[in-house]
mmCIF file of C-alpha atoms and ligand atoms in Angstrom:
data_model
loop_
_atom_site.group_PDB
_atom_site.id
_atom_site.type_symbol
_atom_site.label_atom_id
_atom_site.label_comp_id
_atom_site.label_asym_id
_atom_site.label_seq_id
_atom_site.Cartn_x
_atom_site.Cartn_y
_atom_site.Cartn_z
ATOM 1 C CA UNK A 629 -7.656 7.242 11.535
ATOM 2 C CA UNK A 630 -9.423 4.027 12.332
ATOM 3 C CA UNK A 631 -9.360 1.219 9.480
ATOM 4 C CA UNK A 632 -12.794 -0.651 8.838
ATOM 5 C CA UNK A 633 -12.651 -3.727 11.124
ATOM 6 C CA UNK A 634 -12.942 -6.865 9.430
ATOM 7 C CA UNK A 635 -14.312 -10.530 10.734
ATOM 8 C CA UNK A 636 -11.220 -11.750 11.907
ATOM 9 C CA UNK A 637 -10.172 -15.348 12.184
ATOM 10 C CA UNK A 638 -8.524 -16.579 15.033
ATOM 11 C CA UNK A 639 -5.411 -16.225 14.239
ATOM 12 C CA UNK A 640 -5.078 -12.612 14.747
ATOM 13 C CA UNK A 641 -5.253 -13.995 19.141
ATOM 14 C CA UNK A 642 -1.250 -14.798 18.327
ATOM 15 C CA UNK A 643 -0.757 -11.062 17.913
ATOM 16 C CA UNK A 644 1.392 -9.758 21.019
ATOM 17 C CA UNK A 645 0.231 -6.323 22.287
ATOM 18 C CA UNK A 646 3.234 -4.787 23.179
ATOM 19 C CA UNK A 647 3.096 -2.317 20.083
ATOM 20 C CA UNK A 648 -0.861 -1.475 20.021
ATOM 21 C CA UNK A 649 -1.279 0.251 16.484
ATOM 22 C CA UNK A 650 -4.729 2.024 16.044
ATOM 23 C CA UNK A 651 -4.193 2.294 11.882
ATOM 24 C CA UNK A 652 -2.505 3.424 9.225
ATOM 25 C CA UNK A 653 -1.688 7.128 9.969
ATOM 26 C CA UNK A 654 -0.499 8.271 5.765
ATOM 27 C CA UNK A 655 1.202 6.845 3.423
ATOM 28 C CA UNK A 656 4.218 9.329 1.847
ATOM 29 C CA UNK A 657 5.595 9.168 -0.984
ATOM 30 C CA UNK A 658 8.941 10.880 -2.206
ATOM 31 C CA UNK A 659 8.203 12.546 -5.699
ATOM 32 C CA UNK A 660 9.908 13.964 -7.893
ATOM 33 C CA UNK A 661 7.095 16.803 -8.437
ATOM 34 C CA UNK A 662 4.392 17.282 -5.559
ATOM 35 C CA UNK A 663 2.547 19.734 -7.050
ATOM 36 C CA UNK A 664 1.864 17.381 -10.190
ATOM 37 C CA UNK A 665 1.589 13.818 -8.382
ATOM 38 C CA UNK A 666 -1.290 16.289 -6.099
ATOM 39 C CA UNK A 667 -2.945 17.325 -9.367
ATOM 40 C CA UNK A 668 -2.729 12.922 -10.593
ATOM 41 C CA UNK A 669 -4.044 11.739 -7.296
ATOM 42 C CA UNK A 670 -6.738 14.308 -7.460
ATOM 43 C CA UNK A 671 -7.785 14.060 -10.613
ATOM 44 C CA UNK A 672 -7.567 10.318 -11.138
ATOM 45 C CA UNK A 673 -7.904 8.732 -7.902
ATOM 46 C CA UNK A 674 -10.189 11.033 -6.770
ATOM 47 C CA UNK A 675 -8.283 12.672 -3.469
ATOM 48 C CA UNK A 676 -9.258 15.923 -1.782
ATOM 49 C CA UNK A 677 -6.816 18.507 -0.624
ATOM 50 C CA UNK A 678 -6.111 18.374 2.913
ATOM 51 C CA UNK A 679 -2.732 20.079 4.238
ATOM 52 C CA UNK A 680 0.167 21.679 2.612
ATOM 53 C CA UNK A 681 4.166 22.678 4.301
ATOM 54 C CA UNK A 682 6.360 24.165 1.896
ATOM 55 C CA UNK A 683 7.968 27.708 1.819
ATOM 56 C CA UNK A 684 4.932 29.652 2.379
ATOM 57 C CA UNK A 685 4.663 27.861 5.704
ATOM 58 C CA UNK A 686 8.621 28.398 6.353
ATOM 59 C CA UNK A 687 9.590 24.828 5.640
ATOM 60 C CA UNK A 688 12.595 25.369 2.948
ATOM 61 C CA UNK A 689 13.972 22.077 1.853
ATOM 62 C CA UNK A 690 10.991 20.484 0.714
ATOM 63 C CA UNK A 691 7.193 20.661 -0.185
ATOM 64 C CA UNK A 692 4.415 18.252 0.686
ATOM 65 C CA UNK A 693 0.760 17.732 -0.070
ATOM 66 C CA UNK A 694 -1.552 16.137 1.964
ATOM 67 C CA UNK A 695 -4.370 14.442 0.386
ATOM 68 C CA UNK A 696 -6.924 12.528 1.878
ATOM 69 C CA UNK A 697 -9.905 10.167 0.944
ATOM 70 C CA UNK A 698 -12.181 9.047 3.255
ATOM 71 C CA UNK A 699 -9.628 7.359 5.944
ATOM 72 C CA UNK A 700 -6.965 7.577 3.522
ATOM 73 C CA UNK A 701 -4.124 10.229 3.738
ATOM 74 C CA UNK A 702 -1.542 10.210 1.027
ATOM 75 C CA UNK A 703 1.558 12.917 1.654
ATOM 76 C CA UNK A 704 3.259 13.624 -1.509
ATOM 77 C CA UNK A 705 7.015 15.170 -1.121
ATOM 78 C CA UNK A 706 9.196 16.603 -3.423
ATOM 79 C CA UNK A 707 12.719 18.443 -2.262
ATOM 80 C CA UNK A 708 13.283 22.131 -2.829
ATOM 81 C CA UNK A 709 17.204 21.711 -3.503
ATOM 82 C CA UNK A 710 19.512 19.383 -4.843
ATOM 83 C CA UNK A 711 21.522 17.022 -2.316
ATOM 84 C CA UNK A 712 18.926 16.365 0.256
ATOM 85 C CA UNK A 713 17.656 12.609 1.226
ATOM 86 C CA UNK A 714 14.619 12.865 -0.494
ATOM 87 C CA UNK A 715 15.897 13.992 -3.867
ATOM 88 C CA UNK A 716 18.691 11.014 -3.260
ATOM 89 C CA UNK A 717 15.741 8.503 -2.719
ATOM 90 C CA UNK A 718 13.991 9.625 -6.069
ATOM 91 C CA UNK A 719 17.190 9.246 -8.121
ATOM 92 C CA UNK A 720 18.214 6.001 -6.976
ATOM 93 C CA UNK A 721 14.839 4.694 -6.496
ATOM 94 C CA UNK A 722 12.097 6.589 -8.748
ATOM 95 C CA UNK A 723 9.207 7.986 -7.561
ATOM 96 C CA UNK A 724 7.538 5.424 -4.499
ATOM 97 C CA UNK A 725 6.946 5.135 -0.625
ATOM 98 C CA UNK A 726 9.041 6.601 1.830
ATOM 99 C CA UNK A 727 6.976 6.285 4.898
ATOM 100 C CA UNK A 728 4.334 3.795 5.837
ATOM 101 C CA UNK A 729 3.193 6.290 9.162
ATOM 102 C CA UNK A 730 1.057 3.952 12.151
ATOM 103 C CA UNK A 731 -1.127 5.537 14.170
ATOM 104 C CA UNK A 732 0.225 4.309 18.097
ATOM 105 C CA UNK A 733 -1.008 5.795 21.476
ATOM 106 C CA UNK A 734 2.302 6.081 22.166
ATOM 107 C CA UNK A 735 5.020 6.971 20.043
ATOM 108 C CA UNK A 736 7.882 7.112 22.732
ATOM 109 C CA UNK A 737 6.888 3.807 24.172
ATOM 110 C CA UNK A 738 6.325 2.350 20.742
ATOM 111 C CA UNK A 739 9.989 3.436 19.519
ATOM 112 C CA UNK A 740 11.568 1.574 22.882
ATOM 113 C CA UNK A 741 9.712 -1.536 22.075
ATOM 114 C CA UNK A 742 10.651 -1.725 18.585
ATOM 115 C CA UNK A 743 14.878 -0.550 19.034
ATOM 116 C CA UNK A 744 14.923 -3.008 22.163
ATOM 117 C CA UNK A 745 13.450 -5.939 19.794
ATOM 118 C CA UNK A 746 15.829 -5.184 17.207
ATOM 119 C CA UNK A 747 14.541 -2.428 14.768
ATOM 120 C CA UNK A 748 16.872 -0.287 13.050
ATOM 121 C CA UNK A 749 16.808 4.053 13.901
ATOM 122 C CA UNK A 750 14.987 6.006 11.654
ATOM 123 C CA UNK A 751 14.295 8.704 14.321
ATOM 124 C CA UNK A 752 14.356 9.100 17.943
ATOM 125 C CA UNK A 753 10.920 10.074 19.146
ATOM 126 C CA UNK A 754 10.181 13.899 18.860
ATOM 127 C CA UNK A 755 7.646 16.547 19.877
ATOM 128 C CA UNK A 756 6.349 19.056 17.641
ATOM 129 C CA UNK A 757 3.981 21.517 18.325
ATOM 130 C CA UNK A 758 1.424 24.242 16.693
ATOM 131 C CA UNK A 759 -1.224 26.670 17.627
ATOM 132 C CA UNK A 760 -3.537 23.549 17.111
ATOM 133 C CA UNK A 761 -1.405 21.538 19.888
ATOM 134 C CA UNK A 762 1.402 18.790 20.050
ATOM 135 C CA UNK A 763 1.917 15.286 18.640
ATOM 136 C CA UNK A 764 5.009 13.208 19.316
ATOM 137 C CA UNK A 765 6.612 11.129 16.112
ATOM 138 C CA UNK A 766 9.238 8.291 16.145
ATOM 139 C CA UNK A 767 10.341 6.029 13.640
ATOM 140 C CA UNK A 768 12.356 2.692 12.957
ATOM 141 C CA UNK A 769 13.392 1.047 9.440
ATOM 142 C CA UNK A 770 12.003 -1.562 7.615
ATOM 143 C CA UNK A 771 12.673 -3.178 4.406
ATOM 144 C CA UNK A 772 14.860 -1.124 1.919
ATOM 145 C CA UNK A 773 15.007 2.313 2.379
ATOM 146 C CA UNK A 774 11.150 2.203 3.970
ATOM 147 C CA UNK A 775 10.424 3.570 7.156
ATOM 148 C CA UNK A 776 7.845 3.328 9.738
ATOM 149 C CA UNK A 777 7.065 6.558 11.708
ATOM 150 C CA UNK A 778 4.567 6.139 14.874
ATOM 151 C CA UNK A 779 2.363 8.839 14.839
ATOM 152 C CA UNK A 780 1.194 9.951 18.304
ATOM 153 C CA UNK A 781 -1.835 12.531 17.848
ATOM 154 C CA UNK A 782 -4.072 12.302 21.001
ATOM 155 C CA UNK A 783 -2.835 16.145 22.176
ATOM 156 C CA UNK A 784 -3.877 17.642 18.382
ATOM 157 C CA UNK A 785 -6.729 18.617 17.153
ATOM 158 C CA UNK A 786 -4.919 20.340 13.723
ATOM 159 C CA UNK A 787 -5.687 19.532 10.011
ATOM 160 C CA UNK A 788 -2.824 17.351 9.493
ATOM 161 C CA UNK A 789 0.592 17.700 11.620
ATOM 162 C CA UNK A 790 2.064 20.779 13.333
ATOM 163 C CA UNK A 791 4.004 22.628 10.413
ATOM 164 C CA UNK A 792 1.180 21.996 7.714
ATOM 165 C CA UNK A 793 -1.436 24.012 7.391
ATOM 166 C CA UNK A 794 -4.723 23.734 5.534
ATOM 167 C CA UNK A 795 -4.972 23.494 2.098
ATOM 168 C CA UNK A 796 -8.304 23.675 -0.026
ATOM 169 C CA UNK A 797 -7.923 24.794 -4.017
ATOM 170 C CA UNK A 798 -10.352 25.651 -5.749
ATOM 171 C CA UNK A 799 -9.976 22.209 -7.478
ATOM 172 C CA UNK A 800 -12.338 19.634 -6.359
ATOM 173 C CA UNK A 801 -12.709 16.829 -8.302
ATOM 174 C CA UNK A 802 -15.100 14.054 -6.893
ATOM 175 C CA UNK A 803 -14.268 11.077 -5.106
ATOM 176 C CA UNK A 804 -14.092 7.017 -6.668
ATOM 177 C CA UNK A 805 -15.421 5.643 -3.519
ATOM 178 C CA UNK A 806 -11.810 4.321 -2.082
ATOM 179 C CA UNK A 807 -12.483 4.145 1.466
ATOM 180 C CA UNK A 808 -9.518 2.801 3.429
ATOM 181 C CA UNK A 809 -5.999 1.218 3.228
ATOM 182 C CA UNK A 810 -6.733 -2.773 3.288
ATOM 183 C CA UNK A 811 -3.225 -3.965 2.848
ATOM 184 C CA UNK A 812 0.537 -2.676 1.810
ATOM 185 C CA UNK A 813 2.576 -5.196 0.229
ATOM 186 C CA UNK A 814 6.275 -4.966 0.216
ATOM 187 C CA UNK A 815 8.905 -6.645 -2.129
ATOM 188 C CA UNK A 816 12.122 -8.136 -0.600
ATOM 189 C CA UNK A 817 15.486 -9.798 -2.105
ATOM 190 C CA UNK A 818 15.421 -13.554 -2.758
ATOM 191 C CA UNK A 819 15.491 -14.956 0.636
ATOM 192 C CA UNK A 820 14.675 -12.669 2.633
ATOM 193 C CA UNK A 821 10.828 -12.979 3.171
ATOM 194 C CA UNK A 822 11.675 -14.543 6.461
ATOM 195 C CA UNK A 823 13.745 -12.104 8.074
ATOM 196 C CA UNK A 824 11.274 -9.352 7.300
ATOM 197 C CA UNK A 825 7.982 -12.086 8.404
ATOM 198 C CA UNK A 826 10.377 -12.247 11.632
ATOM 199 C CA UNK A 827 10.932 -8.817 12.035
ATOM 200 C CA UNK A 828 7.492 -7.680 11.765
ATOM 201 C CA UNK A 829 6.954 -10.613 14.630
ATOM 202 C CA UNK A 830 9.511 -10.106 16.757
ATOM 203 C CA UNK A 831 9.646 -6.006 16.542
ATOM 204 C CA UNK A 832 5.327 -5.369 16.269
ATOM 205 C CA UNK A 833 4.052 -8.245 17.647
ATOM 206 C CA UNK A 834 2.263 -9.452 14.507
ATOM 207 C CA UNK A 835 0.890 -12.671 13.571
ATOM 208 C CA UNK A 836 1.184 -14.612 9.915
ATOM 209 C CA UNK A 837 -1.890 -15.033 8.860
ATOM 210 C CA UNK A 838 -1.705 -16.215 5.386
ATOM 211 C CA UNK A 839 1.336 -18.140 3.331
ATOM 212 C CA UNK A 840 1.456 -18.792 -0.109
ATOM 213 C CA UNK A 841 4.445 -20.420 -1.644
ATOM 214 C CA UNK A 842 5.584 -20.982 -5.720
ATOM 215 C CA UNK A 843 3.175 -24.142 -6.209
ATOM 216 C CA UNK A 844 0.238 -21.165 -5.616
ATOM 217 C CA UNK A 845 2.011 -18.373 -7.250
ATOM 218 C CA UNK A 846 3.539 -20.013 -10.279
ATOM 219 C CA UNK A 847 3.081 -19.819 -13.991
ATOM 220 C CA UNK A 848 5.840 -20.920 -16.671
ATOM 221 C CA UNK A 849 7.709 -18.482 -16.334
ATOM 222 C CA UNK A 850 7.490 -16.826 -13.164
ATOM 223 C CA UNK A 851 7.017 -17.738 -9.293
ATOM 224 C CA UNK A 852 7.204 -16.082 -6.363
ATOM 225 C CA UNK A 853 6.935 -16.569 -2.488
ATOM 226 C CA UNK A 854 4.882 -14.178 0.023
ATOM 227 C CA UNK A 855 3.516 -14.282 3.403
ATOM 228 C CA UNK A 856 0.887 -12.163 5.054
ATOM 229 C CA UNK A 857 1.906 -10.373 8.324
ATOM 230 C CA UNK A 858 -1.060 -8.818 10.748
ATOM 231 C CA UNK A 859 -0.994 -6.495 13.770
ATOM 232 C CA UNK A 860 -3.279 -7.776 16.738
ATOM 233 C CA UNK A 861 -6.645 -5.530 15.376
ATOM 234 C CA UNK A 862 -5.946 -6.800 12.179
ATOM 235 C CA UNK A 863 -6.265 -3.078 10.714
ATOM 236 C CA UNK A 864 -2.175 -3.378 9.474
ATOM 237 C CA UNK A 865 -1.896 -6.106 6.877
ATOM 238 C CA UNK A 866 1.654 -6.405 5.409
ATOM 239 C CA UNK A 867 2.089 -9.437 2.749
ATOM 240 C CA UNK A 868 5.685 -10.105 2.055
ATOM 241 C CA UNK A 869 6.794 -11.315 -1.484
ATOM 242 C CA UNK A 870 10.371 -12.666 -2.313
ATOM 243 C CA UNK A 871 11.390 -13.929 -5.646
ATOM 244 C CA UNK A 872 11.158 -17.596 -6.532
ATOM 245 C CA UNK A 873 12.999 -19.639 -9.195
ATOM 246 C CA UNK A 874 11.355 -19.293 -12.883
ATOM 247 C CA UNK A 875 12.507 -20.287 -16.501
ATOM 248 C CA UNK A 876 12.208 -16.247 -16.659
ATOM 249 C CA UNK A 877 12.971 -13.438 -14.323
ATOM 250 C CA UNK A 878 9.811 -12.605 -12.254
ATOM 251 C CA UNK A 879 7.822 -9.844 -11.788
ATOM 252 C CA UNK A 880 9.409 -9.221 -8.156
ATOM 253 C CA UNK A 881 12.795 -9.426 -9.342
ATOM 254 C CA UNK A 882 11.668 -6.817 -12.294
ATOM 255 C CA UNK A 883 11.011 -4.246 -9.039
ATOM 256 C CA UNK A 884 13.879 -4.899 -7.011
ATOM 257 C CA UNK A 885 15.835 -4.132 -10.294
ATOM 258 C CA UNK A 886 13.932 -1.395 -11.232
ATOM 259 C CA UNK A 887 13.322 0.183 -7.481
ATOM 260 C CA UNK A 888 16.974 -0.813 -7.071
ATOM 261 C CA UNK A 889 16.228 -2.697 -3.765
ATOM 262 C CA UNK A 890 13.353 -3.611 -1.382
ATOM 263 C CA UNK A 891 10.373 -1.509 -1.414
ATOM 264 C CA UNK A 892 6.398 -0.795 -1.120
ATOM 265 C CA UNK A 893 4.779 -2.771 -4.166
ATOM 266 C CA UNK A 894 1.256 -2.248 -3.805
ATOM 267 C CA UNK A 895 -1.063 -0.544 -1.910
ATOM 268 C CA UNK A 896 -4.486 -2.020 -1.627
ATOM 269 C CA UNK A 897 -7.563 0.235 -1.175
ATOM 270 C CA UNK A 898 -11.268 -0.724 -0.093
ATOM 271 C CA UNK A 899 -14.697 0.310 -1.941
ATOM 272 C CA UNK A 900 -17.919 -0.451 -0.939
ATOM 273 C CA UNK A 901 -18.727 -0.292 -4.791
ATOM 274 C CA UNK A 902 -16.000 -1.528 -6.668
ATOM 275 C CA UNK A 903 -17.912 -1.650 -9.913
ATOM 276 C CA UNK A 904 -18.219 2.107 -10.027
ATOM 277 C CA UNK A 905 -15.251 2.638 -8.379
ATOM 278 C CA UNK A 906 -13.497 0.862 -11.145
ATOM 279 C CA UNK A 907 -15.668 2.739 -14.112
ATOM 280 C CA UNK A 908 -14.877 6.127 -12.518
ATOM 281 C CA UNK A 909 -11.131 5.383 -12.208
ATOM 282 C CA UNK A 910 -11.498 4.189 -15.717
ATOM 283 C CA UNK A 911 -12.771 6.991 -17.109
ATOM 284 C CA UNK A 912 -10.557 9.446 -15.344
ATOM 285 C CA UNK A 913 -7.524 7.806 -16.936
ATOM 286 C CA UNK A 914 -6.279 4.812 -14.675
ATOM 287 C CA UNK A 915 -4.759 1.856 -16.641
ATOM 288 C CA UNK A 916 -5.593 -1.524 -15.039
ATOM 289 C CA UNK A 917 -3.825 -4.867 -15.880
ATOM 290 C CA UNK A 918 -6.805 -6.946 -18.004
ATOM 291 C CA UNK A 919 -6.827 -11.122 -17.583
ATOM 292 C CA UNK A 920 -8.101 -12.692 -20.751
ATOM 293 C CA UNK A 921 -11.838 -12.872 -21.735
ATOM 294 C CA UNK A 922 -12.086 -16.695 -21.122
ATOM 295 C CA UNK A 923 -11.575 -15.892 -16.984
ATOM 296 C CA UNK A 924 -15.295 -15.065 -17.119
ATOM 297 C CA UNK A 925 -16.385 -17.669 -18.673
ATOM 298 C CA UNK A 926 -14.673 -20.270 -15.703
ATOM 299 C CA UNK A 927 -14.732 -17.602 -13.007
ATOM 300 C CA UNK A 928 -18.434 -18.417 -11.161
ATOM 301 C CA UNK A 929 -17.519 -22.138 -11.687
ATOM 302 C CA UNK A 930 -14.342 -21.486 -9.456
ATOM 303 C CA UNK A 931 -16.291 -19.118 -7.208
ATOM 304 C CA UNK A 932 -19.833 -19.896 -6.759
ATOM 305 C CA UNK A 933 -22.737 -17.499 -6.903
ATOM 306 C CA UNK A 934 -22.426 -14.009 -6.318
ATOM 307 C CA UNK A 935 -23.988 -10.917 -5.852
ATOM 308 C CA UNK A 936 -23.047 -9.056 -8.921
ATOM 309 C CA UNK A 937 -24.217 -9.452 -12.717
ATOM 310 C CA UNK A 938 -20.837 -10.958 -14.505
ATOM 311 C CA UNK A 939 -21.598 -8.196 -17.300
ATOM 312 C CA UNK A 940 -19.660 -5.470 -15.711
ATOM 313 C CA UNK A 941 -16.933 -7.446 -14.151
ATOM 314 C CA UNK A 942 -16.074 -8.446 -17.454
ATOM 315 C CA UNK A 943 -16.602 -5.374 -19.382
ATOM 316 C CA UNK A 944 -14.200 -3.621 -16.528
ATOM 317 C CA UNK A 945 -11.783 -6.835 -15.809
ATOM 318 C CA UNK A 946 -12.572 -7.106 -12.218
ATOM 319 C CA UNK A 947 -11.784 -10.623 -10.991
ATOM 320 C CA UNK A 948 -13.430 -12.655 -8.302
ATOM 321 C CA UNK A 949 -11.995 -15.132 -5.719
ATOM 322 C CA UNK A 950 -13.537 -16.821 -2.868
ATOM 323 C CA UNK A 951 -12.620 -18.359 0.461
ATOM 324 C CA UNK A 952 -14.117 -19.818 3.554
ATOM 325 C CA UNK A 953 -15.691 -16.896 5.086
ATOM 326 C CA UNK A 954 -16.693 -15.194 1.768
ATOM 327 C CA UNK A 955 -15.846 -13.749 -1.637
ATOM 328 C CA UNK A 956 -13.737 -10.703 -2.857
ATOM 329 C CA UNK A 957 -13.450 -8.927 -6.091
ATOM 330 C CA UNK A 958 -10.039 -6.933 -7.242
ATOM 331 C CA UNK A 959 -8.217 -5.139 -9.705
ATOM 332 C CA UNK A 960 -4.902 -4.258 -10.233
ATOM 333 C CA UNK A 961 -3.911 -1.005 -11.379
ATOM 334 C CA UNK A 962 -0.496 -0.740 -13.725
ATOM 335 C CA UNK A 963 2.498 0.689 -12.648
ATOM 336 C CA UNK A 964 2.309 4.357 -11.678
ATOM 337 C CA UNK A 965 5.124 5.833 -12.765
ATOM 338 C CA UNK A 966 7.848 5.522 -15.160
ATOM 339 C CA UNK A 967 9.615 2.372 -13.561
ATOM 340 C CA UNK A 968 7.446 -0.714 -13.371
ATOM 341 C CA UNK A 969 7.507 -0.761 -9.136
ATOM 342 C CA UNK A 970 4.566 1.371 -7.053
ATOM 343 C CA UNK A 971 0.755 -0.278 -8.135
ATOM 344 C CA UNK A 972 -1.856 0.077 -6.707
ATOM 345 C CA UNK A 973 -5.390 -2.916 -5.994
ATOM 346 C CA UNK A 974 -9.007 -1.575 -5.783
ATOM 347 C CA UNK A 975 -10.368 -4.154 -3.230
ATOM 348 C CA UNK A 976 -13.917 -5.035 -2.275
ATOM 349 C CA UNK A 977 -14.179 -7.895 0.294
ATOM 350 C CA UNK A 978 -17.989 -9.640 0.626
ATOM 351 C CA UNK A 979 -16.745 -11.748 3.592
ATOM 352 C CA UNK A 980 -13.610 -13.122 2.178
ATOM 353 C CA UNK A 981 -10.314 -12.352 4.388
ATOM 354 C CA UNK A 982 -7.756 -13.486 2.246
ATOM 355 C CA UNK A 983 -5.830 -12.020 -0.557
ATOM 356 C CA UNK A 984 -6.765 -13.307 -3.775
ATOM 357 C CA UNK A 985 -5.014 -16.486 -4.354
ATOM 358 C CA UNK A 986 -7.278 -18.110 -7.107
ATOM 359 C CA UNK A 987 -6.671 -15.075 -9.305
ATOM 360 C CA UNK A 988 -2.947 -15.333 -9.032
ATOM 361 C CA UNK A 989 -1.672 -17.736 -11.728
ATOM 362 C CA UNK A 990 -4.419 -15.429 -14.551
ATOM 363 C CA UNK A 991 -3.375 -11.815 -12.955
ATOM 364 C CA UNK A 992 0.779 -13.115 -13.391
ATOM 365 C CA UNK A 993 0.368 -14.444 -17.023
ATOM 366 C CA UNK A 994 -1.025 -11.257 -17.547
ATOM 367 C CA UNK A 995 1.610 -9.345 -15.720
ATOM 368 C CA UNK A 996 4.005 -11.247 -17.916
ATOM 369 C CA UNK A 997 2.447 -10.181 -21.041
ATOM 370 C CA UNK A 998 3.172 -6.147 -19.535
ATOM 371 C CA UNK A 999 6.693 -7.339 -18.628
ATOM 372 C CA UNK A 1000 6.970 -8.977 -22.875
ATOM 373 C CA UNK A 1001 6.065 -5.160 -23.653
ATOM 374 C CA UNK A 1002 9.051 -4.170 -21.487
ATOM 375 C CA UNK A 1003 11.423 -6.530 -22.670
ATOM 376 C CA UNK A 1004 11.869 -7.616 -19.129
ATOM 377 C CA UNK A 1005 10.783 -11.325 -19.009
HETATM 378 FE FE1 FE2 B 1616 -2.856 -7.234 -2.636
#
């Protein structure tokens, strides 16, 4: 699964090789029903079946489904019993990401790097093997209760991962156009945006790219602090938000409360086309977070000329931002499940390689006027 490569600036040369990750493998999430969150990612999002393990393939704690779009794979899990680890991280943390899974030439090696540098066990590297042939796995801790598992898949040519097999319904709804994962953001306790910046440094040899602190992201109420972490390729992007001091409780501290600790925040998908990317999400059902009116009238003052008629942003409430290298235009969905934690951002970069910063202070007034809805401000 190779990510879209991206101009890069220089900064990426401060990447250390020692852990060379080829992409995001999948993305899984623990649910608390797989066959429904399938149906919702399907149906919405616009995912196509891909793999299934479960009891019909003599797995008997748990059930998955493996969707994919274009480079995207998203395994959904659900347990089979009570008492297991999965069903233990839906109660205590709701429905969100388990496993952020990187594609590595080598998982073994990659584990040794990482536990010698400091990461914590998830799980000592494996072999498994099918009809189809073998792939190794391995996997360390990060944040929270997140893990990353190295995926090693040279020696396979099956659908998904030994233990799955293929899964095609007759259900086939068409794709939005999302095309691969640009970025994963991850929340973390006040203070601690370092030690995971440093982590991700010291244990994958990535670089910080990008920094923003509360005199960016601030409003009246609400501030927080974030940093963006990249591998060497620059195909894993990992901004890291912390909490910062406002006259009200922020939107970070809302998920760690509500996620009950650190965790996944948002995952940011690509388009080519994010205007009818957007209208097809739309129309299939997915709620996005709306900045007011008067944005458009200031936005191609802040932003220059671009490509696209204003008309549709508008009408859709796509925003715009622009850096040195180029522009970008994003959307953030609402929450996507019952606690306000998992989102995800439809993200279509003209050139631009940064993350959105002049749309900040609009997008977190208007997060704030979700959070007044919740009573959580
Ligand atoms: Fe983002």
């Amino acid at each position: 699964m190779s990510n879209e490569t991206l101009d890069l600036p220089k900064i990426y040369d401060e990447a250390q090789d020692f852990m060379p990750l080829l992409g995001t493998d999948y993305i899984e999430l623990y649910v608390s029903n797989s066959k429904q969150a399938a149906h919702f990612y399907k149906t919405a999002f616009g995912f196509q079946d891909l793999a299934y393990a479960g009891l019909e393939t003599g797995i008997t704690d748990r059930e998955s489904y493996v969707l994919q779009q274009d480079k995207i794979r998203l395994v959904l899990t659900s347990p089979l019993r009570s008492g297991t680890d999965i069903g233990l991280h839906i109660d205590k943390h709701g429905d969100g990401v388990k496993v952020v899974a990187l594609w590595v030439p080598d998982a073994t090696k990659a584990y040794d790097e990482a536990i010698k540098r400091g990461a914590k066990h998830y799980m000592e590297p494996t072999s498994e093997e099918d009809s189809d042939g073998k792939i190794i796995k391995s996997g360390i801790y990060t944040y929270g209760e997140t893990v990353h598992i190295f995926i090693e898949r040279s020696a396979y040519n099956g659908v998904f991962l030994p233990g799955y097999k293929k899964y095609d319904s007759a259900y086939k709804p068409t794709s939005t156009g999302l095309k691969y994962v640009d970025h994963m953001v991850g929340n973390v306790e006040l203070g601690e945006m370092m030690t995971w910046c440093n982590f991700y440094k010291d244990v994958l040899g990535f670089a910080q790219i990008v920094s923003f602190d509360d005199k960016d992201i601030s409003t009246d109420y609400t501030a927080l602090m974030s940093k963006v972490m990249s591998n060497g390729n620059g195909r894993i992007k990992f901004p890291i938000n912390e909490p910062a001091d406002g006259k009200k409780k922020s939107q970070i501290e809302e998920y760690l409360d509500f996620y009950e600790g650190p965790g996944v925040q948002h995952i940011a998908v690509a388009t080519d086309d994010i205007i009818k990317t957007v209208r097809e999400l739309t129309a299939r059902g997915i709620e996005f977070l709306r900045v007011p009116d008067v944005y458009y009238e200031m936005v191609l003052d802040r932003v220059g000329e671009i490509d696209e008629d204003i008309a549709p942003l508008r009408e859709l409430g796509i925003l715009v931002d622009r850096d040195d290298e180029g522009y970008l235009l994003q959307i953030f969905t609402k929450p996507i499940e019952p606690r306000p934690t998992l989102f995800f951002e439809i993200i279509q970069r003209k050139g631009a390689t940064s993350f959105g910063k002049g749309n900040f202070k609009a997008l977190f007034e208007a997060i704030e006027r979700e959070q007044e809805l919740r009573g959580t401000l």
